[in-house]
Amino acid sequence: MLVKLEDINKTFAQAAEPAVKDVSFEVQEGEILTLLGPSGCGKTTLLRLIAGLERPDSGQIILQGKKVAGENCWIPPEKRGVGMVFQDYALFPHLNVRDNISFGLKNKNETNNENKVREMIELVGLENQVDKNPADLSGGQQQRVALARALITDPLLVLLDEPFSNLDMNLREKMRREVVHILRKSETPAVFVTHDQEEALSISDKILVMNRGQIVQQGSPREVYESPLACFVASFVGQSNLLDGTISSDGENIITELGTFEYPHQHGREPGEEVIISIRPDGFELVEDGPIKGVIKEIAYKGGVVDLIIELTNKNINKELLVHVHPKYRVAEGDEVSLKLLPHFITMIGECKPVM
Ligand SMILES: Nc1ncnc2c1ncn2[C@@H]1O[C@H](COP(=O)(O)OP(=O)(O)OP(=O)(O)O)[C@@H](O)[C@H]1O
Ligand SMILES: [Mg+2]
């Protein structure tokens, strides 16, 4: 294990609520981990705690077997071997690309520094820009300078706080792939911060979903998306239709207001137990004569997928469903449609209590 956080708490002076509450997690060698959560949930604070830019009120942080923060223990940021890439890149405006990248090197006169800087410039593909100042670079190029500057010191770990948020959609996707490629190639573990769920799903080995200073769920992208353990996760990581349900007397079905469904996964619940289920918008299929019938209230065409808001008509309930369909279906507002459920997209959620 490379990084270990144990029961970290941090409340800022005069704050009503803790910014970080009872947070524990580990980062393994070579792993890319993402903190995902809404604005103000404590993501940046957590990165700053790891970097040593904030002190925890309690708990401890261990980097490669060495305690760096905890009771009677404090290692300052410059001695932690952690690289950081900030949202605004924080490049030195008066230094050119080469000097920005070599800035972090300690023994500036060593001859192998020159090789190191050259290697790093190649790694991030800025060979033709070395003499330019940051103001003369594109957003994506500035981003690569910031990454190279963080990587040149061979950090144990790189922390990246919303590194793509200043880039437009196309460049963002491209930089995302490039940055992950560079991190994998240099075998540098990383903790990313984002509030973009698609970004988190696509780049991470592990996602930590945060809400109000706490980690609500941690797991692989597939675990977090397909088996959300809380309503917050089901709704924040992707979209969800949430429904009340009861386990049938044989334990194999869930009875809901939408009908009775077979539940193909292990659930460990007792017959009669009340549960909440999440159905992803991809979990429905338009069919000729399906068990769920409704009227299309709204349509949003998104290119690869069409979002439908469907008001149910054949069930005695007042409910709208969010449904994704393939654009091959030519549907219009007001159309009556019929749907069936695809069991793979149904998940039982542990509990929907708000996080305290
Ligand atoms: N230096 C500070 N002093 C006082 N309160 C702070 C300070 N820094 C952060 N906070 C508060 O701590 C909480 C967590 O802030 P943090 O910046 O970690 O959130 P975040 O998840 O990074 O949000 P965003 O996605 O908007 O960047 C917020 O309520 C914020 O107002
Ligand atoms: Mg932040």
mmCIF file of C-alpha atoms and ligand atoms in Angstrom:
data_model
loop_
_atom_site.group_PDB
_atom_site.id
_atom_site.type_symbol
_atom_site.label_atom_id
_atom_site.label_comp_id
_atom_site.label_asym_id
_atom_site.label_seq_id
_atom_site.Cartn_x
_atom_site.Cartn_y
_atom_site.Cartn_z
ATOM 1 C CA MET A 1 0.000 0.000 0.000
ATOM 2 C CA LEU A 2 1.296 3.412 -0.970
ATOM 3 C CA VAL A 3 -1.015 5.883 0.733
ATOM 4 C CA LYS A 4 -3.211 5.245 3.712
ATOM 5 C CA LEU A 5 -5.639 7.688 5.293
ATOM 6 C CA GLU A 6 -7.111 6.655 8.629
ATOM 7 C CA ASP A 7 -10.151 8.372 10.150
ATOM 8 C CA ILE A 8 -9.250 11.806 8.861
ATOM 9 C CA ASN A 9 -11.316 14.720 10.178
ATOM 10 C CA LYS A 10 -11.059 18.380 9.307
ATOM 11 C CA THR A 11 -13.338 21.229 10.316
ATOM 12 C CA PHE A 12 -12.396 24.766 9.293
ATOM 13 C CA ALA A 13 -12.646 27.533 11.887
ATOM 14 C CA GLN A 14 -16.185 28.927 12.084
ATOM 15 C CA ALA A 15 -17.560 26.199 9.822
ATOM 16 C CA ALA A 16 -20.868 24.630 10.868
ATOM 17 C CA GLU A 17 -20.042 21.255 9.375
ATOM 18 C CA PRO A 18 -16.797 19.323 8.970
ATOM 19 C CA ALA A 19 -15.211 19.659 5.511
ATOM 20 C CA VAL A 20 -13.890 16.086 5.839
ATOM 21 C CA LYS A 21 -15.406 13.543 8.207
ATOM 22 C CA ASP A 22 -14.043 10.106 9.228
ATOM 23 C CA VAL A 23 -12.392 9.506 5.889
ATOM 24 C CA SER A 24 -10.315 6.351 5.432
ATOM 25 C CA PHE A 25 -8.965 4.916 2.195
ATOM 26 C CA GLU A 26 -5.866 3.505 0.574
ATOM 27 C CA VAL A 27 -4.102 4.030 -2.730
ATOM 28 C CA GLN A 28 -2.115 1.097 -4.088
ATOM 29 C CA GLU A 29 1.013 1.259 -6.269
ATOM 30 C CA GLY A 30 0.225 2.347 -9.817
ATOM 31 C CA GLU A 31 -3.435 2.963 -9.053
ATOM 32 C CA ILE A 32 -5.545 5.815 -10.418
ATOM 33 C CA LEU A 33 -8.152 6.825 -7.934
ATOM 34 C CA THR A 34 -10.833 9.496 -8.281
ATOM 35 C CA LEU A 35 -12.675 11.524 -5.681
ATOM 36 C CA LEU A 36 -16.109 12.225 -7.105
ATOM 37 C CA GLY A 37 -18.753 14.376 -5.481
ATOM 38 C CA PRO A 38 -20.755 17.597 -5.671
ATOM 39 C CA SER A 39 -19.344 21.075 -5.126
ATOM 40 C CA GLY A 40 -18.305 21.695 -1.519
ATOM 41 C CA CYS A 41 -18.223 18.005 -0.489
ATOM 42 C CA GLY A 42 -14.571 18.188 0.609
ATOM 43 C CA LYS A 43 -12.617 16.900 -2.400
ATOM 44 C CA THR A 44 -10.043 19.685 -2.594
ATOM 45 C CA THR A 45 -9.641 19.690 1.172
ATOM 46 C CA LEU A 46 -8.849 15.991 1.080
ATOM 47 C CA LEU A 47 -6.169 16.501 -1.605
ATOM 48 C CA ARG A 48 -4.690 19.385 0.363
ATOM 49 C CA LEU A 49 -4.557 17.182 3.466
ATOM 50 C CA ILE A 50 -2.600 14.522 1.550
ATOM 51 C CA ALA A 51 -0.245 17.131 0.078
ATOM 52 C CA GLY A 52 0.345 18.716 3.480
ATOM 53 C CA LEU A 53 -1.301 22.036 2.638
ATOM 54 C CA GLU A 54 -3.808 21.430 5.455
ATOM 55 C CA ARG A 55 -3.465 19.713 8.809
ATOM 56 C CA PRO A 56 -6.069 17.152 9.892
ATOM 57 C CA ASP A 57 -7.801 17.711 13.277
ATOM 58 C CA SER A 58 -7.539 13.979 13.915
ATOM 59 C CA GLY A 59 -6.590 10.776 12.134
ATOM 60 C CA GLN A 60 -3.372 9.951 10.354
ATOM 61 C CA ILE A 61 -1.892 9.887 6.877
ATOM 62 C CA ILE A 62 0.776 7.369 5.907
ATOM 63 C CA LEU A 63 2.817 7.667 2.703
ATOM 64 C CA GLN A 64 4.862 4.631 1.729
ATOM 65 C CA GLY A 65 4.950 3.311 5.286
ATOM 66 C CA LYS A 66 5.899 6.663 6.819
ATOM 67 C CA LYS A 67 3.519 8.695 8.901
ATOM 68 C CA VAL A 68 3.323 12.252 7.502
ATOM 69 C CA ALA A 69 0.396 13.611 9.519
ATOM 70 C CA GLY A 70 -1.128 12.481 12.792
ATOM 71 C CA GLU A 71 -0.855 12.960 16.503
ATOM 72 C CA ASN A 72 2.479 14.652 17.279
ATOM 73 C CA CYS A 73 3.560 14.159 13.699
ATOM 74 C CA TRP A 74 3.853 16.601 10.838
ATOM 75 C CA ILE A 75 5.939 16.331 7.679
ATOM 76 C CA PRO A 76 5.797 19.534 5.586
ATOM 77 C CA PRO A 77 4.577 19.409 1.963
ATOM 78 C CA GLU A 78 8.024 19.753 0.345
ATOM 79 C CA LYS A 79 9.239 16.626 2.168
ATOM 80 C CA ARG A 80 6.294 14.405 1.213
ATOM 81 C CA GLY A 81 7.250 13.620 -2.384
ATOM 82 C CA VAL A 82 3.773 14.412 -3.628
ATOM 83 C CA GLY A 83 3.223 16.264 -6.921
ATOM 84 C CA MET A 84 0.204 18.470 -7.417
ATOM 85 C CA VAL A 85 -1.562 19.760 -10.537
ATOM 86 C CA PHE A 86 -4.031 22.510 -9.760
ATOM 87 C CA GLN A 87 -7.177 23.456 -11.630
ATOM 88 C CA ASP A 88 -5.634 26.680 -12.973
ATOM 89 C CA TYR A 89 -2.250 24.919 -13.564
ATOM 90 C CA ALA A 90 -0.441 27.648 -11.525
ATOM 91 C CA LEU A 91 2.394 27.980 -14.062
ATOM 92 C CA PHE A 92 4.990 30.749 -13.691
ATOM 93 C CA PRO A 93 4.011 33.312 -16.329
ATOM 94 C CA HIS A 94 7.542 34.751 -16.742
ATOM 95 C CA LEU A 95 9.217 31.344 -17.253
ATOM 96 C CA ASN A 96 9.212 29.445 -20.533
ATOM 97 C CA VAL A 97 8.041 25.853 -20.857
ATOM 98 C CA ARG A 98 11.473 24.368 -20.185
ATOM 99 C CA ASP A 99 12.032 26.465 -17.051
ATOM 100 C CA ASN A 100 8.540 25.853 -15.745
ATOM 101 C CA ILE A 101 9.096 22.105 -16.067
ATOM 102 C CA SER A 102 12.565 22.095 -14.496
ATOM 103 C CA PHE A 103 11.495 24.385 -11.654
ATOM 104 C CA GLY A 104 10.883 21.587 -9.189
ATOM 105 C CA LEU A 105 14.301 19.955 -9.574
ATOM 106 C CA LYS A 106 16.392 20.404 -6.487
ATOM 107 C CA ASN A 107 19.979 20.295 -7.699
ATOM 108 C CA LYS A 108 19.579 22.587 -10.638
ATOM 109 C CA ASN A 109 23.142 22.269 -11.891
ATOM 110 C CA GLU A 110 23.353 18.515 -12.251
ATOM 111 C CA THR A 111 24.063 17.431 -15.804
ATOM 112 C CA ASN A 112 21.528 14.634 -15.799
ATOM 113 C CA ASN A 113 18.867 17.255 -15.114
ATOM 114 C CA GLU A 114 19.102 18.264 -18.714
ATOM 115 C CA ASN A 115 18.316 14.718 -19.832
ATOM 116 C CA LYS A 116 15.513 14.513 -17.357
ATOM 117 C CA VAL A 117 13.903 17.737 -18.598
ATOM 118 C CA ARG A 118 14.250 16.554 -22.191
ATOM 119 C CA GLU A 119 12.668 13.196 -21.375
ATOM 120 C CA MET A 120 9.792 14.875 -19.615
ATOM 121 C CA ILE A 121 9.213 17.320 -22.495
ATOM 122 C CA GLU A 122 9.083 14.321 -24.837
ATOM 123 C CA LEU A 123 6.757 12.404 -22.543
ATOM 124 C CA VAL A 124 4.204 15.219 -22.675
ATOM 125 C CA GLY A 125 4.857 15.994 -26.364
ATOM 126 C CA LEU A 126 5.971 19.625 -26.071
ATOM 127 C CA GLU A 127 9.236 19.425 -28.035
ATOM 128 C CA ASN A 128 8.219 22.304 -30.299
ATOM 129 C CA GLN A 129 7.050 24.630 -27.552
ATOM 130 C CA VAL A 130 9.976 24.691 -25.121
ATOM 131 C CA ASP A 131 10.819 28.387 -25.500
ATOM 132 C CA LYS A 132 7.281 29.698 -25.247
ATOM 133 C CA ASN A 133 5.814 31.332 -22.166
ATOM 134 C CA PRO A 134 2.525 29.982 -20.749
ATOM 135 C CA ALA A 135 0.512 32.897 -22.198
ATOM 136 C CA ASP A 136 1.452 31.708 -25.693
ATOM 137 C CA LEU A 137 0.254 28.132 -25.126
ATOM 138 C CA SER A 138 -3.184 26.573 -25.569
ATOM 139 C CA GLY A 139 -5.086 25.295 -22.538
ATOM 140 C CA GLY A 140 -4.147 21.698 -23.330
ATOM 141 C CA GLN A 141 -0.466 22.587 -23.699
ATOM 142 C CA GLN A 142 -0.476 24.457 -20.384
ATOM 143 C CA GLN A 143 -2.060 21.412 -18.840
ATOM 144 C CA ARG A 144 0.793 19.228 -20.101
ATOM 145 C CA VAL A 145 3.404 21.643 -18.723
ATOM 146 C CA ALA A 146 1.720 21.462 -15.316
ATOM 147 C CA LEU A 147 1.720 17.670 -15.451
ATOM 148 C CA ALA A 148 5.373 17.517 -16.537
ATOM 149 C CA ARG A 149 6.332 19.879 -13.727
ATOM 150 C CA ALA A 150 4.587 17.609 -11.224
ATOM 151 C CA LEU A 151 6.130 14.411 -12.647
ATOM 152 C CA ILE A 152 9.739 15.568 -13.026
ATOM 153 C CA THR A 153 10.551 15.083 -9.365
ATOM 154 C CA ASP A 154 9.497 11.396 -9.583
ATOM 155 C CA PRO A 155 6.767 11.868 -6.994
ATOM 156 C CA LEU A 156 5.356 8.955 -5.006
ATOM 157 C CA LEU A 157 1.945 10.169 -6.018
ATOM 158 C CA VAL A 158 0.393 12.941 -8.113
ATOM 159 C CA LEU A 159 -2.707 14.810 -7.004
ATOM 160 C CA LEU A 160 -4.798 16.439 -9.733
ATOM 161 C CA ASP A 161 -7.582 18.831 -8.785
ATOM 162 C CA GLU A 162 -10.135 19.101 -11.614
ATOM 163 C CA PRO A 163 -7.295 19.218 -14.138
ATOM 164 C CA PHE A 164 -9.567 19.253 -17.192
ATOM 165 C CA SER A 165 -12.218 21.711 -16.129
ATOM 166 C CA ASN A 166 -10.759 24.637 -18.118
ATOM 167 C CA LEU A 167 -10.793 22.730 -21.390
ATOM 168 C CA ASP A 168 -13.578 22.503 -23.946
ATOM 169 C CA MET A 169 -15.355 19.176 -24.471
ATOM 170 C CA ASN A 170 -13.219 17.761 -27.307
ATOM 171 C CA LEU A 171 -9.889 18.772 -25.867
ATOM 172 C CA ARG A 172 -11.025 17.536 -22.489
ATOM 173 C CA GLU A 173 -11.582 14.000 -23.743
ATOM 174 C CA LYS A 174 -8.279 14.001 -25.578
ATOM 175 C CA MET A 175 -6.303 15.381 -22.603
ATOM 176 C CA ARG A 176 -8.007 12.936 -20.280
ATOM 177 C CA ARG A 177 -6.759 10.023 -22.366
ATOM 178 C CA GLU A 178 -3.295 11.548 -22.789
ATOM 179 C CA VAL A 179 -2.831 12.328 -19.094
ATOM 180 C CA VAL A 180 -3.906 8.846 -18.056
ATOM 181 C CA HIS A 181 -1.561 7.395 -20.677
ATOM 182 C CA ILE A 182 1.351 9.486 -19.348
ATOM 183 C CA LEU A 183 0.604 8.455 -15.756
ATOM 184 C CA ARG A 184 0.400 4.781 -16.710
ATOM 185 C CA LYS A 185 3.606 5.011 -18.747
ATOM 186 C CA SER A 186 5.504 6.665 -15.903
ATOM 187 C CA GLU A 187 3.835 4.237 -13.443
ATOM 188 C CA THR A 188 2.852 7.126 -11.214
ATOM 189 C CA PRO A 189 -0.167 6.584 -8.975
ATOM 190 C CA ALA A 190 -2.627 9.458 -8.958
ATOM 191 C CA VAL A 191 -5.599 10.847 -7.102
ATOM 192 C CA PHE A 192 -7.900 12.885 -9.344
ATOM 193 C CA VAL A 193 -10.670 15.172 -8.219
ATOM 194 C CA THR A 194 -13.675 15.654 -10.427
ATOM 195 C CA HIS A 195 -17.372 16.289 -10.245
ATOM 196 C CA ASP A 196 -17.852 14.841 -13.723
ATOM 197 C CA GLN A 197 -19.152 11.307 -13.297
ATOM 198 C CA GLU A 198 -18.375 10.198 -16.835
ATOM 199 C CA GLU A 199 -14.793 11.340 -16.414
ATOM 200 C CA ALA A 200 -14.502 9.425 -13.140
ATOM 201 C CA LEU A 201 -15.922 6.255 -14.688
ATOM 202 C CA SER A 202 -13.598 6.404 -17.670
ATOM 203 C CA ILE A 203 -10.235 7.111 -16.047
ATOM 204 C CA SER A 204 -10.266 5.407 -12.656
ATOM 205 C CA ASP A 205 -9.226 2.086 -11.195
ATOM 206 C CA LYS A 206 -11.188 3.062 -8.111
ATOM 207 C CA ILE A 207 -13.798 5.753 -7.418
ATOM 208 C CA LEU A 208 -14.539 7.272 -4.023
ATOM 209 C CA VAL A 209 -17.960 8.900 -4.069
ATOM 210 C CA MET A 210 -18.137 11.728 -1.529
ATOM 211 C CA ASN A 211 -21.018 13.668 -0.065
ATOM 212 C CA ARG A 212 -20.858 16.252 2.726
ATOM 213 C CA GLY A 213 -17.310 15.405 3.775
ATOM 214 C CA GLN A 214 -17.812 11.644 3.868
ATOM 215 C CA ILE A 215 -17.068 8.760 1.560
ATOM 216 C CA VAL A 216 -20.419 7.228 0.686
ATOM 217 C CA GLN A 217 -19.062 4.370 -1.415
ATOM 218 C CA GLN A 218 -15.746 3.240 -2.836
ATOM 219 C CA GLY A 219 -15.174 0.664 -5.536
ATOM 220 C CA SER A 220 -14.325 0.059 -9.174
ATOM 221 C CA PRO A 221 -16.232 2.171 -11.738
ATOM 222 C CA ARG A 222 -18.367 -0.862 -12.562
ATOM 223 C CA GLU A 223 -19.193 -1.562 -8.899
ATOM 224 C CA VAL A 224 -20.113 2.027 -8.192
ATOM 225 C CA TYR A 225 -22.248 2.374 -11.331
ATOM 226 C CA GLU A 226 -23.888 -1.031 -11.346
ATOM 227 C CA SER A 227 -24.240 -1.623 -7.610
ATOM 228 C CA PRO A 228 -24.769 1.719 -5.900
ATOM 229 C CA LEU A 229 -25.097 1.222 -2.146
ATOM 230 C CA ALA A 230 -26.954 4.445 -1.455
ATOM 231 C CA CYS A 231 -29.547 6.552 -3.267
ATOM 232 C CA PHE A 232 -27.050 9.382 -3.393
ATOM 233 C CA VAL A 233 -24.631 7.234 -5.378
ATOM 234 C CA ALA A 234 -27.388 5.922 -7.674
ATOM 235 C CA SER A 235 -28.428 9.468 -8.522
ATOM 236 C CA PHE A 236 -25.024 11.149 -8.605
ATOM 237 C CA VAL A 237 -23.058 8.550 -10.530
ATOM 238 C CA GLY A 238 -25.219 8.370 -13.601
ATOM 239 C CA GLN A 239 -28.965 8.798 -13.419
ATOM 240 C CA SER A 240 -31.480 6.519 -11.748
ATOM 241 C CA ASN A 241 -35.138 5.783 -11.401
ATOM 242 C CA LEU A 242 -35.703 4.974 -7.720
ATOM 243 C CA LEU A 243 -38.610 2.771 -6.656
ATOM 244 C CA ASP A 244 -39.886 1.251 -3.423
ATOM 245 C CA GLY A 245 -40.095 -2.510 -3.437
ATOM 246 C CA THR A 246 -40.793 -5.548 -1.255
ATOM 247 C CA ILE A 247 -39.063 -8.920 -1.423
ATOM 248 C CA SER A 248 -41.550 -11.609 -2.491
ATOM 249 C CA SER A 249 -42.405 -14.558 -0.247
ATOM 250 C CA ASP A 250 -40.124 -16.906 -2.198
ATOM 251 C CA GLY A 251 -37.307 -14.353 -1.937
ATOM 252 C CA GLU A 252 -36.633 -14.378 -5.683
ATOM 253 C CA ASN A 253 -38.710 -11.458 -6.901
ATOM 254 C CA ILE A 254 -39.196 -7.844 -6.000
ATOM 255 C CA ILE A 255 -42.708 -6.506 -5.914
ATOM 256 C CA THR A 256 -42.844 -2.843 -6.910
ATOM 257 C CA GLU A 257 -45.433 -0.374 -8.084
ATOM 258 C CA LEU A 258 -44.102 -0.972 -11.617
ATOM 259 C CA GLY A 259 -44.736 -4.702 -11.381
ATOM 260 C CA THR A 260 -42.997 -7.778 -10.031
ATOM 261 C CA PHE A 261 -39.464 -8.385 -11.222
ATOM 262 C CA GLU A 262 -37.128 -11.271 -10.998
ATOM 263 C CA TYR A 263 -33.969 -10.181 -9.197
ATOM 264 C CA PRO A 264 -31.037 -12.054 -10.697
ATOM 265 C CA HIS A 265 -28.407 -11.111 -8.098
ATOM 266 C CA GLN A 266 -27.647 -12.356 -4.585
ATOM 267 C CA HIS A 267 -29.340 -10.012 -2.166
ATOM 268 C CA GLY A 268 -29.411 -11.596 1.283
ATOM 269 C CA ARG A 269 -32.803 -10.004 2.093
ATOM 270 C CA GLU A 270 -35.678 -11.675 3.904
ATOM 271 C CA PRO A 271 -39.092 -12.240 2.267
ATOM 272 C CA GLY A 272 -41.336 -9.275 3.037
ATOM 273 C CA GLU A 273 -38.413 -6.916 3.597
ATOM 274 C CA GLU A 274 -38.852 -3.439 2.154
ATOM 275 C CA VAL A 275 -36.136 -2.263 -0.182
ATOM 276 C CA ILE A 276 -35.349 0.518 -2.623
ATOM 277 C CA ILE A 277 -34.386 -0.341 -6.143
ATOM 278 C CA SER A 278 -32.598 1.723 -8.720
ATOM 279 C CA ILE A 279 -33.262 1.225 -12.411
ATOM 280 C CA ARG A 280 -30.841 2.891 -14.790
ATOM 281 C CA PRO A 281 -32.381 4.766 -17.735
ATOM 282 C CA ASP A 282 -30.633 2.194 -19.973
ATOM 283 C CA GLY A 283 -32.601 -0.559 -18.232
ATOM 284 C CA PHE A 284 -35.697 -0.277 -20.426
ATOM 285 C CA GLU A 285 -36.443 -1.410 -23.914
ATOM 286 C CA LEU A 286 -39.226 -0.127 -26.189
ATOM 287 C CA VAL A 287 -41.337 -3.121 -27.240
ATOM 288 C CA GLU A 288 -44.648 -3.787 -28.996
ATOM 289 C CA ASP A 289 -46.565 -4.958 -25.969
ATOM 290 C CA GLY A 290 -44.573 -4.612 -22.751
ATOM 291 C CA PRO A 291 -45.729 -4.656 -19.148
ATOM 292 C CA ILE A 292 -45.016 -0.944 -18.599
ATOM 293 C CA LYS A 293 -47.051 1.563 -20.597
ATOM 294 C CA GLY A 294 -46.832 5.329 -20.717
ATOM 295 C CA VAL A 295 -46.867 8.554 -22.672
ATOM 296 C CA ILE A 296 -43.760 10.464 -23.730
ATOM 297 C CA LYS A 297 -43.774 13.826 -21.951
ATOM 298 C CA GLU A 298 -40.334 15.091 -22.977
ATOM 299 C CA ILE A 299 -37.626 14.156 -25.454
ATOM 300 C CA ALA A 300 -33.977 15.190 -25.477
ATOM 301 C CA TYR A 301 -32.029 14.006 -28.522
ATOM 302 C CA LYS A 302 -28.355 13.553 -27.559
ATOM 303 C CA GLY A 303 -26.870 12.016 -30.668
ATOM 304 C CA GLY A 304 -25.961 8.510 -29.575
ATOM 305 C CA VAL A 305 -28.941 8.231 -27.258
ATOM 306 C CA VAL A 306 -32.362 9.808 -26.813
ATOM 307 C CA ASP A 307 -33.583 10.690 -23.305
ATOM 308 C CA LEU A 308 -37.297 10.216 -22.755
ATOM 309 C CA ILE A 309 -39.387 11.288 -19.800
ATOM 310 C CA ILE A 310 -42.301 8.863 -19.731
ATOM 311 C CA GLU A 311 -45.433 9.299 -17.656
ATOM 312 C CA LEU A 312 -46.872 5.950 -16.691
ATOM 313 C CA THR A 313 -50.435 5.216 -17.742
ATOM 314 C CA ASN A 314 -51.202 1.572 -17.032
ATOM 315 C CA LYS A 315 -50.178 1.550 -13.404
ATOM 316 C CA ASN A 316 -52.206 3.244 -10.807
ATOM 317 C CA ILE A 317 -49.360 5.502 -9.848
ATOM 318 C CA ASN A 318 -48.311 8.989 -10.612
ATOM 319 C CA LYS A 319 -44.751 8.456 -11.721
ATOM 320 C CA GLU A 320 -42.357 9.554 -14.416
ATOM 321 C CA LEU A 321 -39.482 7.444 -15.678
ATOM 322 C CA LEU A 322 -36.254 8.563 -17.311
ATOM 323 C CA VAL A 323 -35.551 6.174 -20.168
ATOM 324 C CA HIS A 324 -32.693 6.058 -22.676
ATOM 325 C CA VAL A 325 -33.520 4.709 -26.116
ATOM 326 C CA HIS A 326 -31.514 4.170 -29.267
ATOM 327 C CA PRO A 327 -31.930 6.989 -31.833
ATOM 328 C CA LYS A 328 -33.222 4.430 -34.362
ATOM 329 C CA TYR A 329 -36.611 4.775 -32.634
ATOM 330 C CA ARG A 330 -38.456 7.724 -34.197
ATOM 331 C CA VAL A 331 -40.568 8.805 -31.254
ATOM 332 C CA ALA A 332 -42.364 12.069 -30.574
ATOM 333 C CA GLU A 333 -43.818 13.841 -27.552
ATOM 334 C CA GLY A 334 -47.305 12.538 -26.806
ATOM 335 C CA ASP A 335 -46.612 9.056 -28.263
ATOM 336 C CA GLU A 336 -47.941 6.136 -26.298
ATOM 337 C CA VAL A 337 -45.165 3.622 -25.727
ATOM 338 C CA SER A 338 -44.707 0.302 -24.045
ATOM 339 C CA LEU A 339 -41.600 -0.869 -22.263
ATOM 340 C CA LYS A 340 -39.997 -3.914 -20.756
ATOM 341 C CA LEU A 341 -37.275 -4.040 -18.144
ATOM 342 C CA LEU A 342 -33.789 -5.475 -18.627
ATOM 343 C CA PRO A 343 -32.880 -7.205 -15.341
ATOM 344 C CA HIS A 344 -29.171 -6.367 -15.556
ATOM 345 C CA PHE A 345 -29.889 -2.696 -14.888
ATOM 346 C CA ILE A 346 -31.869 -3.216 -11.695
ATOM 347 C CA THR A 347 -30.030 -2.798 -8.421
ATOM 348 C CA MET A 348 -31.162 -3.074 -4.864
ATOM 349 C CA ILE A 349 -29.953 -0.227 -2.729
ATOM 350 C CA GLY A 350 -29.014 -0.695 0.889
ATOM 351 C CA GLU A 351 -30.510 2.424 2.328
ATOM 352 C CA CYS A 352 -31.580 5.889 1.444
ATOM 353 C CA LYS A 353 -30.996 7.654 4.711
ATOM 354 C CA PRO A 354 -29.368 11.031 4.188
ATOM 355 C CA VAL A 355 -25.680 11.133 5.045
ATOM 356 C CA MET A 356 -25.289 12.803 8.441
HETATM 357 N N1 LIG B 1 -9.831 27.558 3.844
HETATM 358 C C1 LIG B 1 -11.101 27.328 4.158
HETATM 359 N N2 LIG B 1 -11.681 27.958 5.197
HETATM 360 C C2 LIG B 1 -12.964 27.709 5.552
HETATM 361 N N3 LIG B 1 -13.760 26.841 4.912
HETATM 362 C C3 LIG B 1 -13.257 26.185 3.860
HETATM 363 C C4 LIG B 1 -11.904 26.391 3.417
HETATM 364 N N4 LIG B 1 -11.661 25.589 2.352
HETATM 365 C C5 LIG B 1 -12.833 24.921 2.144
HETATM 366 N N5 LIG B 1 -13.777 25.263 3.036
HETATM 367 C C6 LIG B 1 -15.141 24.688 3.136
HETATM 368 O O1 LIG B 1 -15.009 23.274 3.255
HETATM 369 C C7 LIG B 1 -15.977 22.601 2.478
HETATM 370 C C8 LIG B 1 -15.298 21.688 1.475
HETATM 371 O O2 LIG B 1 -14.603 22.491 0.522
HETATM 372 P P1 LIG B 1 -13.754 21.902 -0.669
HETATM 373 O O3 LIG B 1 -13.058 23.029 -1.329
HETATM 374 O O4 LIG B 1 -12.925 20.788 -0.160
HETATM 375 O O5 LIG B 1 -14.906 21.324 -1.619
HETATM 376 P P2 LIG B 1 -14.811 20.651 -3.068
HETATM 377 O O6 LIG B 1 -15.436 19.321 -2.961
HETATM 378 O O7 LIG B 1 -13.429 20.734 -3.572
HETATM 379 O O8 LIG B 1 -15.780 21.590 -3.940
HETATM 380 P P3 LIG B 1 -15.642 22.100 -5.469
HETATM 381 O O9 LIG B 1 -16.120 20.942 -6.312
HETATM 382 O O10 LIG B 1 -16.602 23.240 -5.536
HETATM 383 O O11 LIG B 1 -14.219 22.487 -5.726
HETATM 384 C C9 LIG B 1 -16.836 23.691 1.849
HETATM 385 O O12 LIG B 1 -17.967 23.858 2.644
HETATM 386 C C10 LIG B 1 -15.952 24.907 1.883
HETATM 387 O O13 LIG B 1 -16.722 26.083 1.969
HETATM 388 MG MG MG B 2 -12.503 21.760 -5.152
#
